[in-house]
Amino acid sequence: MDIEGQSFSFWSVDWSQSEAAETYVDDTVEQFESDSGATVNIRKAENPAGNQQVWVQSFENNDYPHVFEAGANVGTMIDMGVVKSVDDYIDFFSDEFREQFEPWLEPSAAQFRGTEMSRTVLPMFGDARSPMVARRSVFEETPGLSPDDFPPESYDEYIEMATTLQEDGPVDFGTLIFGAGGDILDNMLPVMAYHEGGPIDGAIYTEDWESVNFSNDAWKEAFTKYCEVYTEHELSPPSTPSAEDEQVGALLREQRIGMAWHELFTFPNIRDQIPDLIDDLMYGTMWGSEEYPDAIARGNLSGFCFTTPPDGEDAEEWEQAQRAAAQYLEQTYGSVEYQVRAAQDYGRLPLREDSWDETESTAEENNNVVIPTMFEMLSTIRDTEFFGQNHPRNTAVVYTDVPPTLQEALTGDVSPEEAMENAQQAAEERLSS
């Protein structure tokens, strides 16, 4: 299909994660326009994790892209009826492309299993919450510890290790947990709930997606352990109630903390913050529990969504533009070159398996030391199918409504159990609205 002169609109979200990610997105557009003669009308959109209403208002105002980057926005977009099923456009792509990415369609659909149409995201990238990180030199300088001891293999071992780092090592605090609204429910806490309750009771939402599990025993126990790192053991800095994973690199450099977690998205920033210390970083998976030994991470698969034509648009012209958009995705994001680059600059793991060897060798050449751990986590998640739930109200629940109720436990205003009851109420109010 000759698409010279064709144009389509594309809304990017993940450009905002780092300078490297923005360059990555810009390069896809520049290369495709040069090679094809088509025009990509790109909008660097607001991240829906904190700006969901901006997206809702755009669609309500009949302002649609032909394709957009799928993230925390997808559940709401499904609910609004503005996205197509992948089955409606998968044949826009080549057989080679489909061979690489179609096996991920069902795992991706698991993230939306409570919606009316789950096969809505064309998955191209993976992520896992969250790898643990520490400095090798800090463990070498701490009596009683060595780099071989990292990562801890249980919660009790984690507390013991953080205590040793704090009391006998060169750091001010043994670890860091997060209280900020964007991270408290988006890093290790959901995995700790998975430890206690497994993939059913440890999930954020109930199996029917009608409510949340915050007030059950698994979440209360997990959050109690989480809070006690800071409130009882005093192993996390005073800034904990507002701490976020973007601070991890600087805190490791300053030896304020001994170990922490962070999203893969954050690694390009850490690489920029402490380029001279990358060789000193160690990564490992989180521990599992005795009952759920594979509960080491929670997975997220991301990619792209194609939209239904808005009112007033010709359906055939809309499809032609989306066929051009499919070529853009296949020739850039879906290519081996850009799949490999994704792990370096875009904060994502490639799902294209024929790019994995090159991704790992490139990561080794560029000191991208987190990648082997991320692949280990993604492989485990593919087997356990513990994926995040992209509920239509998830952005509001996870990033807006619930975090303030949890922060009250970190500041000592309420107990962890009370905080989870309050979180349940806040989430149910949102879900019933």
Short mmCIF file of C-alpha atoms in Angstrom, two decimals:
data_model
loop_
_atom_site.label_atom_id
_atom_site.label_comp_id
_atom_site.label_asym_id
_atom_site.label_seq_id
_atom_site.Cartn_x
_atom_site.Cartn_y
_atom_site.Cartn_z
CA MET A 1 0.00 0.00 0.00
CA ASP A 2 1.49 3.31 -1.14
CA ILE A 3 0.84 5.88 1.58
CA GLU A 4 2.83 8.82 0.22
CA GLY A 5 0.81 11.96 0.95
CA GLN A 6 -1.35 10.15 3.53
CA SER A 7 -1.60 11.59 7.03
CA PHE A 8 -2.87 10.33 10.35
CA SER A 9 -2.96 11.53 13.93
CA PHE A 10 -1.02 9.82 16.71
CA TRP A 11 -1.13 10.69 20.40
CA SER A 12 1.94 9.72 22.41
CA VAL A 13 1.93 9.38 26.20
CA ASP A 14 5.24 7.84 27.19
CA TRP A 15 7.32 10.59 25.57
CA SER A 16 7.11 12.38 28.94
CA GLN A 17 8.89 9.65 30.94
CA SER A 18 12.40 10.93 30.14
CA GLU A 19 14.41 12.93 27.62
CA ALA A 20 15.57 9.66 26.11
CA ALA A 21 11.96 8.52 25.69
CA GLU A 22 11.01 11.77 23.94
CA THR A 23 13.94 11.41 21.56
CA TYR A 24 12.89 7.82 20.86
CA VAL A 25 9.36 8.93 19.92
CA ASP A 26 10.63 11.83 17.81
CA ASP A 27 12.97 9.50 15.93
CA THR A 28 10.13 7.13 15.00
CA VAL A 29 8.22 10.01 13.44
CA GLU A 30 11.20 11.50 11.61
CA GLN A 31 12.32 8.16 10.18
CA PHE A 32 8.86 7.07 9.06
CA GLU A 33 8.01 10.38 7.41
CA SER A 34 11.34 10.33 5.56
CA ASP A 35 10.92 6.73 4.38
CA SER A 36 7.22 6.79 3.48
CA GLY A 37 6.32 10.32 2.44
CA ALA A 38 3.40 10.16 4.85
CA THR A 39 2.75 12.65 7.64
CA VAL A 40 2.43 11.74 11.31
CA ASN A 41 0.43 14.41 13.11
CA ILE A 42 1.79 13.69 16.55
CA ARG A 43 0.38 15.13 19.74
CA LYS A 44 2.52 14.79 22.84
CA ALA A 45 -0.44 14.21 25.08
CA GLU A 46 -0.80 14.59 28.82
CA ASN A 47 -0.03 11.43 30.78
CA PRO A 48 -3.49 10.06 31.65
CA ALA A 49 -2.20 8.77 35.00
CA GLY A 50 -2.64 12.29 36.31
CA ASN A 51 -4.70 13.93 33.58
CA GLN A 52 -7.42 11.47 32.70
CA GLN A 53 -10.07 14.16 32.39
CA VAL A 54 -8.09 15.90 29.65
CA TRP A 55 -8.43 12.77 27.54
CA VAL A 56 -12.10 12.34 28.35
CA GLN A 57 -12.87 15.93 27.40
CA SER A 58 -10.99 15.61 24.10
CA PHE A 59 -13.03 12.60 23.07
CA GLU A 60 -16.26 14.19 24.27
CA ASN A 61 -15.39 17.16 22.06
CA ASN A 62 -14.99 14.84 19.05
CA ASP A 63 -11.21 15.34 19.11
CA TYR A 64 -9.90 11.84 18.29
CA PRO A 65 -6.53 10.50 17.18
CA HIS A 66 -6.43 7.65 14.68
CA VAL A 67 -4.15 5.75 17.07
CA PHE A 68 -2.85 6.40 20.56
CA GLU A 69 -0.34 4.97 22.96
CA ALA A 70 -2.10 2.69 25.42
CA GLY A 71 -1.52 3.18 29.12
CA ALA A 72 -3.61 4.03 32.14
CA ASN A 73 -6.17 5.55 29.77
CA VAL A 74 -7.40 2.36 28.11
CA GLY A 75 -10.04 1.19 30.56
CA THR A 76 -11.80 4.55 30.40
CA MET A 77 -11.57 4.64 26.61
CA ILE A 78 -13.15 1.18 26.42
CA ASP A 79 -15.93 2.37 28.71
CA MET A 80 -16.53 5.35 26.41
CA GLY A 81 -16.79 3.06 23.37
CA VAL A 82 -14.13 4.90 21.37
CA VAL A 83 -11.60 2.11 20.73
CA LYS A 84 -11.70 -0.75 18.26
CA SER A 85 -11.10 -4.42 18.92
CA VAL A 86 -7.66 -5.54 17.75
CA ASP A 87 -9.47 -8.13 15.64
CA ASP A 88 -10.83 -5.28 13.49
CA TYR A 89 -7.39 -4.19 12.30
CA ILE A 90 -4.84 -6.92 12.97
CA ASP A 91 -4.91 -7.81 9.27
CA PHE A 92 -3.49 -4.34 8.52
CA PHE A 93 -0.14 -5.81 9.59
CA SER A 94 2.20 -8.26 7.87
CA ASP A 95 2.38 -11.97 8.67
CA GLU A 96 5.86 -11.49 10.15
CA PHE A 97 4.61 -8.79 12.50
CA ARG A 98 1.63 -10.88 13.57
CA GLU A 99 3.81 -13.90 14.25
CA GLN A 100 5.84 -11.86 16.75
CA PHE A 101 3.07 -9.97 18.56
CA GLU A 102 -0.15 -11.99 18.32
CA PRO A 103 0.96 -14.46 21.05
CA TRP A 104 0.76 -11.55 23.49
CA LEU A 105 -2.84 -10.63 22.66
CA GLU A 106 -4.45 -12.90 25.23
CA PRO A 107 -2.10 -11.93 28.09
CA SER A 108 -2.79 -8.31 27.20
CA ALA A 109 -6.52 -8.94 27.18
CA ALA A 110 -6.23 -10.27 30.74
CA GLN A 111 -5.63 -6.69 31.85
CA PHE A 112 -9.11 -5.76 30.63
CA ARG A 113 -10.99 -8.97 31.40
CA GLY A 114 -13.69 -7.14 33.33
CA THR A 115 -14.62 -4.90 30.41
CA GLU A 116 -17.04 -5.59 27.57
CA MET A 117 -14.22 -5.71 24.99
CA SER A 118 -10.90 -6.95 26.32
CA ARG A 119 -8.89 -7.35 23.08
CA THR A 120 -8.37 -3.64 22.58
CA VAL A 121 -4.61 -3.10 22.93
CA LEU A 122 -2.09 -4.16 20.31
CA PRO A 123 0.73 -5.15 22.71
CA MET A 124 4.34 -4.37 21.77
CA PHE A 125 6.07 -3.76 25.10
CA GLY A 126 6.24 -5.27 28.56
CA ASP A 127 6.92 -3.92 31.99
CA ALA A 128 6.99 -5.38 35.48
CA ARG A 129 6.61 -3.84 38.92
CA SER A 130 9.22 -3.62 40.23
CA PRO A 131 12.90 -4.58 40.27
CA MET A 132 14.94 -4.05 43.43
CA VAL A 133 18.14 -2.00 43.22
CA ALA A 134 21.14 -1.46 45.48
CA ARG A 135 24.77 -0.35 45.23
CA ARG A 136 27.36 -3.11 45.20
CA SER A 137 29.91 -0.95 47.03
CA VAL A 138 27.47 -0.29 49.89
CA PHE A 139 27.05 -4.02 50.49
CA GLU A 140 30.82 -4.52 50.29
CA GLU A 141 31.35 -1.81 52.92
CA THR A 142 28.72 -3.17 55.32
CA PRO A 143 30.02 -5.71 57.87
CA GLY A 144 28.01 -8.92 57.74
CA LEU A 145 26.76 -8.36 54.17
CA SER A 146 28.11 -9.01 50.70
CA PRO A 147 26.73 -8.37 47.22
CA ASP A 148 25.85 -12.08 47.03
CA ASP A 149 23.23 -11.51 49.75
CA PHE A 150 21.18 -9.25 47.47
CA PRO A 151 18.29 -9.37 46.82
CA PRO A 152 16.53 -10.48 50.04
CA GLU A 153 14.48 -13.66 49.74
CA SER A 154 11.67 -12.81 52.18
CA TYR A 155 10.09 -9.86 53.95
CA ASP A 156 11.84 -10.76 57.20
CA GLU A 157 15.18 -10.98 55.41
CA TYR A 158 14.46 -7.63 53.76
CA ILE A 159 13.88 -5.99 57.16
CA GLU A 160 16.99 -7.63 58.59
CA MET A 161 19.10 -6.58 55.60
CA ALA A 162 17.82 -2.99 55.67
CA THR A 163 18.52 -2.82 59.41
CA THR A 164 22.09 -4.02 58.92
CA LEU A 165 22.67 -1.50 56.14
CA GLN A 166 21.34 1.31 58.31
CA GLU A 167 23.10 0.40 61.55
CA ASP A 168 26.42 -0.90 60.24
CA GLY A 169 26.74 0.39 56.68
CA PRO A 170 27.58 3.74 55.07
CA VAL A 171 23.95 4.73 54.37
CA ASP A 172 21.54 6.88 56.38
CA PHE A 173 18.53 4.62 55.85
CA GLY A 174 18.31 0.96 54.96
CA THR A 175 15.66 1.29 52.27
CA LEU A 176 12.98 3.46 50.70
CA ILE A 177 9.25 2.86 50.33
CA PHE A 178 6.97 5.20 48.43
CA GLY A 179 4.09 7.35 49.65
CA ALA A 180 3.56 9.58 46.63
CA GLY A 181 0.24 9.25 44.82
CA GLY A 182 1.82 8.05 41.59
CA ASP A 183 3.81 5.26 43.21
CA ILE A 184 2.26 3.94 46.42
CA LEU A 185 -0.10 1.64 44.49
CA ASP A 186 2.08 1.31 41.41
CA ASN A 187 5.26 -0.31 42.70
CA MET A 188 5.84 -3.03 45.29
CA LEU A 189 2.72 -2.76 47.47
CA PRO A 190 0.46 -4.65 45.01
CA VAL A 191 3.11 -7.38 44.84
CA MET A 192 3.13 -7.61 48.63
CA ALA A 193 -0.65 -8.02 48.51
CA TYR A 194 -0.10 -10.78 45.94
CA HIS A 195 2.19 -12.47 48.49
CA GLU A 196 -0.62 -12.52 51.02
CA GLY A 197 -3.67 -13.22 48.88
CA GLY A 198 -2.51 -14.61 45.57
CA PRO A 199 -3.85 -13.45 42.21
CA ILE A 200 -7.48 -13.29 43.41
CA ASP A 201 -7.55 -11.76 46.89
CA GLY A 202 -4.26 -9.96 46.27
CA ALA A 203 -5.56 -8.15 43.18
CA ILE A 204 -6.79 -4.58 43.47
CA TYR A 205 -10.21 -5.36 41.99
CA THR A 206 -12.60 -8.18 42.78
CA GLU A 207 -13.11 -10.89 40.19
CA ASP A 208 -16.33 -9.29 38.93
CA TRP A 209 -14.65 -5.85 38.77
CA GLU A 210 -17.56 -4.41 40.77
CA SER A 211 -15.47 -3.50 43.80
CA VAL A 212 -11.95 -3.54 45.28
CA ASN A 213 -10.17 -5.81 47.75
CA PHE A 214 -8.54 -3.16 49.94
CA SER A 215 -10.45 -4.09 53.09
CA ASN A 216 -9.72 -7.83 52.93
CA ASP A 217 -7.15 -9.57 55.14
CA ALA A 218 -4.54 -9.89 52.40
CA TRP A 219 -4.38 -6.17 51.66
CA LYS A 220 -4.51 -5.21 55.34
CA GLU A 221 -1.62 -7.54 56.16
CA ALA A 222 0.40 -6.36 53.17
CA PHE A 223 -0.13 -2.70 53.96
CA THR A 224 0.66 -3.21 57.63
CA LYS A 225 4.02 -4.74 56.67
CA TYR A 226 4.57 -1.95 54.18
CA CYS A 227 3.92 0.81 56.71
CA GLU A 228 5.99 -0.84 59.43
CA VAL A 229 9.12 -0.46 57.30
CA TYR A 230 8.77 3.27 58.01
CA THR A 231 6.61 3.65 61.12
CA GLU A 232 7.95 0.80 63.29
CA HIS A 233 11.39 -0.09 61.97
CA GLU A 234 12.22 3.48 60.86
CA LEU A 235 14.18 2.17 57.90
CA SER A 236 12.90 4.65 55.30
CA PRO A 237 13.65 8.42 55.28
CA PRO A 238 11.38 11.12 56.80
CA SER A 239 10.30 12.06 53.25
CA THR A 240 8.62 8.65 52.84
CA PRO A 241 4.97 9.88 52.83
CA SER A 242 5.73 11.87 49.67
CA ALA A 243 8.58 9.76 48.25
CA GLU A 244 8.50 8.67 44.59
CA ASP A 245 10.70 6.40 42.53
CA GLU A 246 12.12 9.24 40.45
CA GLN A 247 14.22 10.11 43.54
CA VAL A 248 15.91 6.71 43.76
CA GLY A 249 18.98 7.53 41.68
CA ALA A 250 19.86 10.67 43.64
CA LEU A 251 19.27 8.96 47.00
CA LEU A 252 21.52 6.05 46.04
CA ARG A 253 24.24 8.48 44.96
CA GLU A 254 24.05 10.41 48.22
CA GLN A 255 24.04 7.14 50.20
CA ARG A 256 20.81 8.20 51.83
CA ILE A 257 19.34 4.74 51.21
CA GLY A 258 20.68 1.22 50.92
CA MET A 259 18.15 -0.35 48.56
CA ALA A 260 14.86 0.45 46.86
CA TRP A 261 12.59 -0.30 43.90
CA HIS A 262 11.80 1.60 40.74
CA GLU A 263 9.83 1.18 37.54
CA LEU A 264 11.68 0.32 34.34
CA PHE A 265 10.44 3.67 33.02
CA THR A 266 12.67 5.36 35.59
CA PHE A 267 15.92 3.70 34.54
CA PRO A 268 16.78 6.20 31.76
CA ASN A 269 16.50 8.97 34.37
CA ILE A 270 18.67 7.05 36.83
CA ARG A 271 21.23 6.48 34.08
CA ASP A 272 21.29 10.25 33.49
CA GLN A 273 21.39 11.06 37.21
CA ILE A 274 24.26 8.75 38.15
CA PRO A 275 26.07 7.71 34.94
CA ASP A 276 29.33 7.15 36.81
CA LEU A 277 27.67 4.74 39.26
CA ILE A 278 25.81 2.45 36.85
CA ASP A 279 28.51 -0.21 37.15
CA ASP A 280 27.96 -0.16 40.90
CA LEU A 281 24.23 -0.95 40.71
CA MET A 282 22.85 -4.40 41.43
CA TYR A 283 19.34 -5.48 40.41
CA GLY A 284 17.24 -8.40 41.54
CA THR A 285 13.67 -9.57 41.67
CA MET A 286 11.42 -9.10 44.66
CA TRP A 287 10.89 -12.10 46.92
CA GLY A 288 7.88 -14.39 46.63
CA SER A 289 5.93 -15.83 49.54
CA GLU A 290 5.83 -19.38 50.85
CA GLU A 291 2.34 -19.91 49.43
CA TYR A 292 2.98 -17.95 46.23
CA PRO A 293 6.71 -18.34 45.45
CA ASP A 294 6.32 -16.89 41.94
CA ALA A 295 4.74 -13.70 43.27
CA ILE A 296 7.81 -11.64 42.41
CA ALA A 297 6.22 -9.00 40.19
CA ARG A 298 3.06 -7.62 38.63
CA GLY A 299 3.05 -7.29 34.88
CA ASN A 300 1.88 -4.66 32.46
CA LEU A 301 1.72 -5.03 28.70
CA SER A 302 1.46 -1.84 26.71
CA GLY A 303 1.09 -0.90 23.09
CA PHE A 304 -1.39 0.97 20.96
CA CYS A 305 -5.12 1.44 20.43
CA PHE A 306 -6.99 2.25 17.23
CA THR A 307 -10.09 4.42 17.57
CA THR A 308 -13.55 4.24 16.08
CA PRO A 309 -14.30 7.07 13.64
CA PRO A 310 -15.86 10.04 15.45
CA ASP A 311 -19.12 11.62 14.36
CA GLY A 312 -18.79 13.38 11.04
CA GLU A 313 -15.79 11.39 9.83
CA ASP A 314 -15.96 9.14 6.77
CA ALA A 315 -15.41 5.56 7.90
CA GLU A 316 -13.47 4.54 4.77
CA GLU A 317 -11.14 7.54 4.99
CA TRP A 318 -10.61 6.83 8.69
CA GLU A 319 -9.63 3.25 7.89
CA GLN A 320 -7.19 4.35 5.19
CA ALA A 321 -5.49 6.65 7.68
CA GLN A 322 -5.31 3.80 10.18
CA ARG A 323 -3.78 1.50 7.58
CA ALA A 324 -1.03 4.11 7.20
CA ALA A 325 -0.73 4.24 10.98
CA ALA A 326 -0.30 0.47 11.04
CA GLN A 327 2.65 0.80 8.68
CA TYR A 328 4.13 3.43 10.98
CA LEU A 329 3.84 1.15 14.01
CA GLU A 330 5.20 -1.88 12.17
CA GLN A 331 8.17 -0.08 10.64
CA THR A 332 9.18 1.77 13.81
CA TYR A 333 7.96 0.56 17.22
CA GLY A 334 7.50 -2.99 15.94
CA SER A 335 10.84 -3.29 14.15
CA VAL A 336 13.82 -5.09 15.65
CA GLU A 337 15.77 -1.81 15.72
CA TYR A 338 13.20 0.08 17.76
CA GLN A 339 12.31 -2.90 19.92
CA VAL A 340 15.96 -3.09 20.98
CA ARG A 341 16.11 0.66 21.52
CA ALA A 342 12.99 0.51 23.67
CA ALA A 343 14.90 -1.23 26.44
CA GLN A 344 17.59 1.47 26.36
CA ASP A 345 15.62 4.68 25.92
CA TYR A 346 11.89 4.04 26.18
CA GLY A 347 11.75 2.27 29.53
CA ARG A 348 10.04 -0.79 28.06
CA LEU A 349 10.88 -4.43 27.37
CA PRO A 350 10.40 -5.58 23.78
CA LEU A 351 7.83 -8.28 23.19
CA ARG A 352 9.34 -9.21 19.84
CA GLU A 353 11.21 -12.39 20.75
CA ASP A 354 13.59 -12.27 17.79
CA SER A 355 14.96 -9.02 19.26
CA TRP A 356 15.70 -10.38 22.73
CA ASP A 357 19.26 -11.61 22.13
CA GLU A 358 20.26 -8.29 20.63
CA THR A 359 18.42 -6.43 23.39
CA GLU A 360 20.41 -8.26 26.07
CA SER A 361 23.75 -7.84 24.30
CA THR A 362 23.06 -4.15 23.68
CA ALA A 363 22.07 -3.73 27.31
CA GLU A 364 25.36 -5.30 28.37
CA GLU A 365 27.34 -3.01 26.06
CA ASN A 366 25.53 0.06 27.41
CA ASN A 367 25.53 -0.87 31.11
CA ASN A 368 21.75 -1.19 31.11
CA VAL A 369 22.09 -3.40 34.13
CA VAL A 370 18.38 -3.71 34.89
CA ILE A 371 17.45 -5.62 31.72
CA PRO A 372 18.36 -9.21 32.76
CA THR A 373 16.21 -8.84 35.89
CA MET A 374 13.34 -7.39 33.88
CA PHE A 375 13.38 -10.32 31.45
CA GLU A 376 13.35 -12.73 34.40
CA MET A 377 10.32 -10.94 35.82
CA LEU A 378 8.49 -10.81 32.49
CA SER A 379 9.07 -14.54 31.92
CA THR A 380 7.63 -15.35 35.36
CA ILE A 381 4.63 -13.10 34.77
CA ARG A 382 3.90 -14.74 31.43
CA ASP A 383 3.66 -18.06 33.28
CA THR A 384 1.70 -16.80 36.31
CA GLU A 385 -0.46 -14.28 34.36
CA PHE A 386 -0.42 -11.81 37.26
CA PHE A 387 -1.14 -8.69 35.25
CA GLY A 388 -2.42 -5.32 36.36
CA GLN A 389 -6.14 -4.61 35.97
CA ASN A 390 -6.93 -1.66 33.74
CA HIS A 391 -10.37 -0.95 35.17
CA PRO A 392 -12.25 1.96 33.53
CA ARG A 393 -11.98 3.85 36.84
CA ASN A 394 -8.46 2.65 37.62
CA THR A 395 -6.68 5.95 37.02
CA ALA A 396 -8.93 7.81 39.43
CA VAL A 397 -8.89 5.03 42.03
CA VAL A 398 -5.16 4.25 42.03
CA TYR A 399 -3.67 7.68 41.41
CA THR A 400 -6.20 10.11 42.89
CA ASP A 401 -8.74 8.74 45.36
CA VAL A 402 -6.91 6.07 47.36
CA PRO A 403 -3.36 7.43 47.87
CA PRO A 404 -4.37 10.16 50.38
CA THR A 405 -6.08 7.56 52.57
CA LEU A 406 -2.93 5.41 52.58
CA GLN A 407 -0.64 8.35 53.28
CA GLU A 408 -2.56 8.93 56.53
CA ALA A 409 -1.18 5.63 57.81
CA LEU A 410 2.37 6.64 56.90
CA THR A 411 1.97 9.93 58.77
CA GLY A 412 0.56 8.10 61.81
CA ASP A 413 -2.90 9.65 61.65
CA VAL A 414 -4.64 6.29 61.34
CA SER A 415 -3.64 2.63 61.59
CA PRO A 416 -2.87 0.67 58.41
CA GLU A 417 -6.09 -1.32 58.92
CA GLU A 418 -8.15 1.88 59.21
CA ALA A 419 -6.42 3.28 56.16
CA MET A 420 -7.41 0.25 54.10
CA GLU A 421 -11.02 0.55 55.24
CA ASN A 422 -10.93 4.21 54.19
CA ALA A 423 -9.33 3.21 50.89
CA GLN A 424 -12.14 0.72 50.31
CA GLN A 425 -14.73 3.42 50.91
CA ALA A 426 -12.99 5.95 48.67
CA ALA A 427 -12.68 3.42 45.84
CA GLU A 428 -16.28 2.26 46.14
CA GLU A 429 -17.49 5.83 45.96
CA ARG A 430 -15.60 6.27 42.71
CA LEU A 431 -16.77 2.96 41.27
CA SER A 432 -20.40 3.76 42.02
CA SER A 433 -20.28 7.28 40.59
#
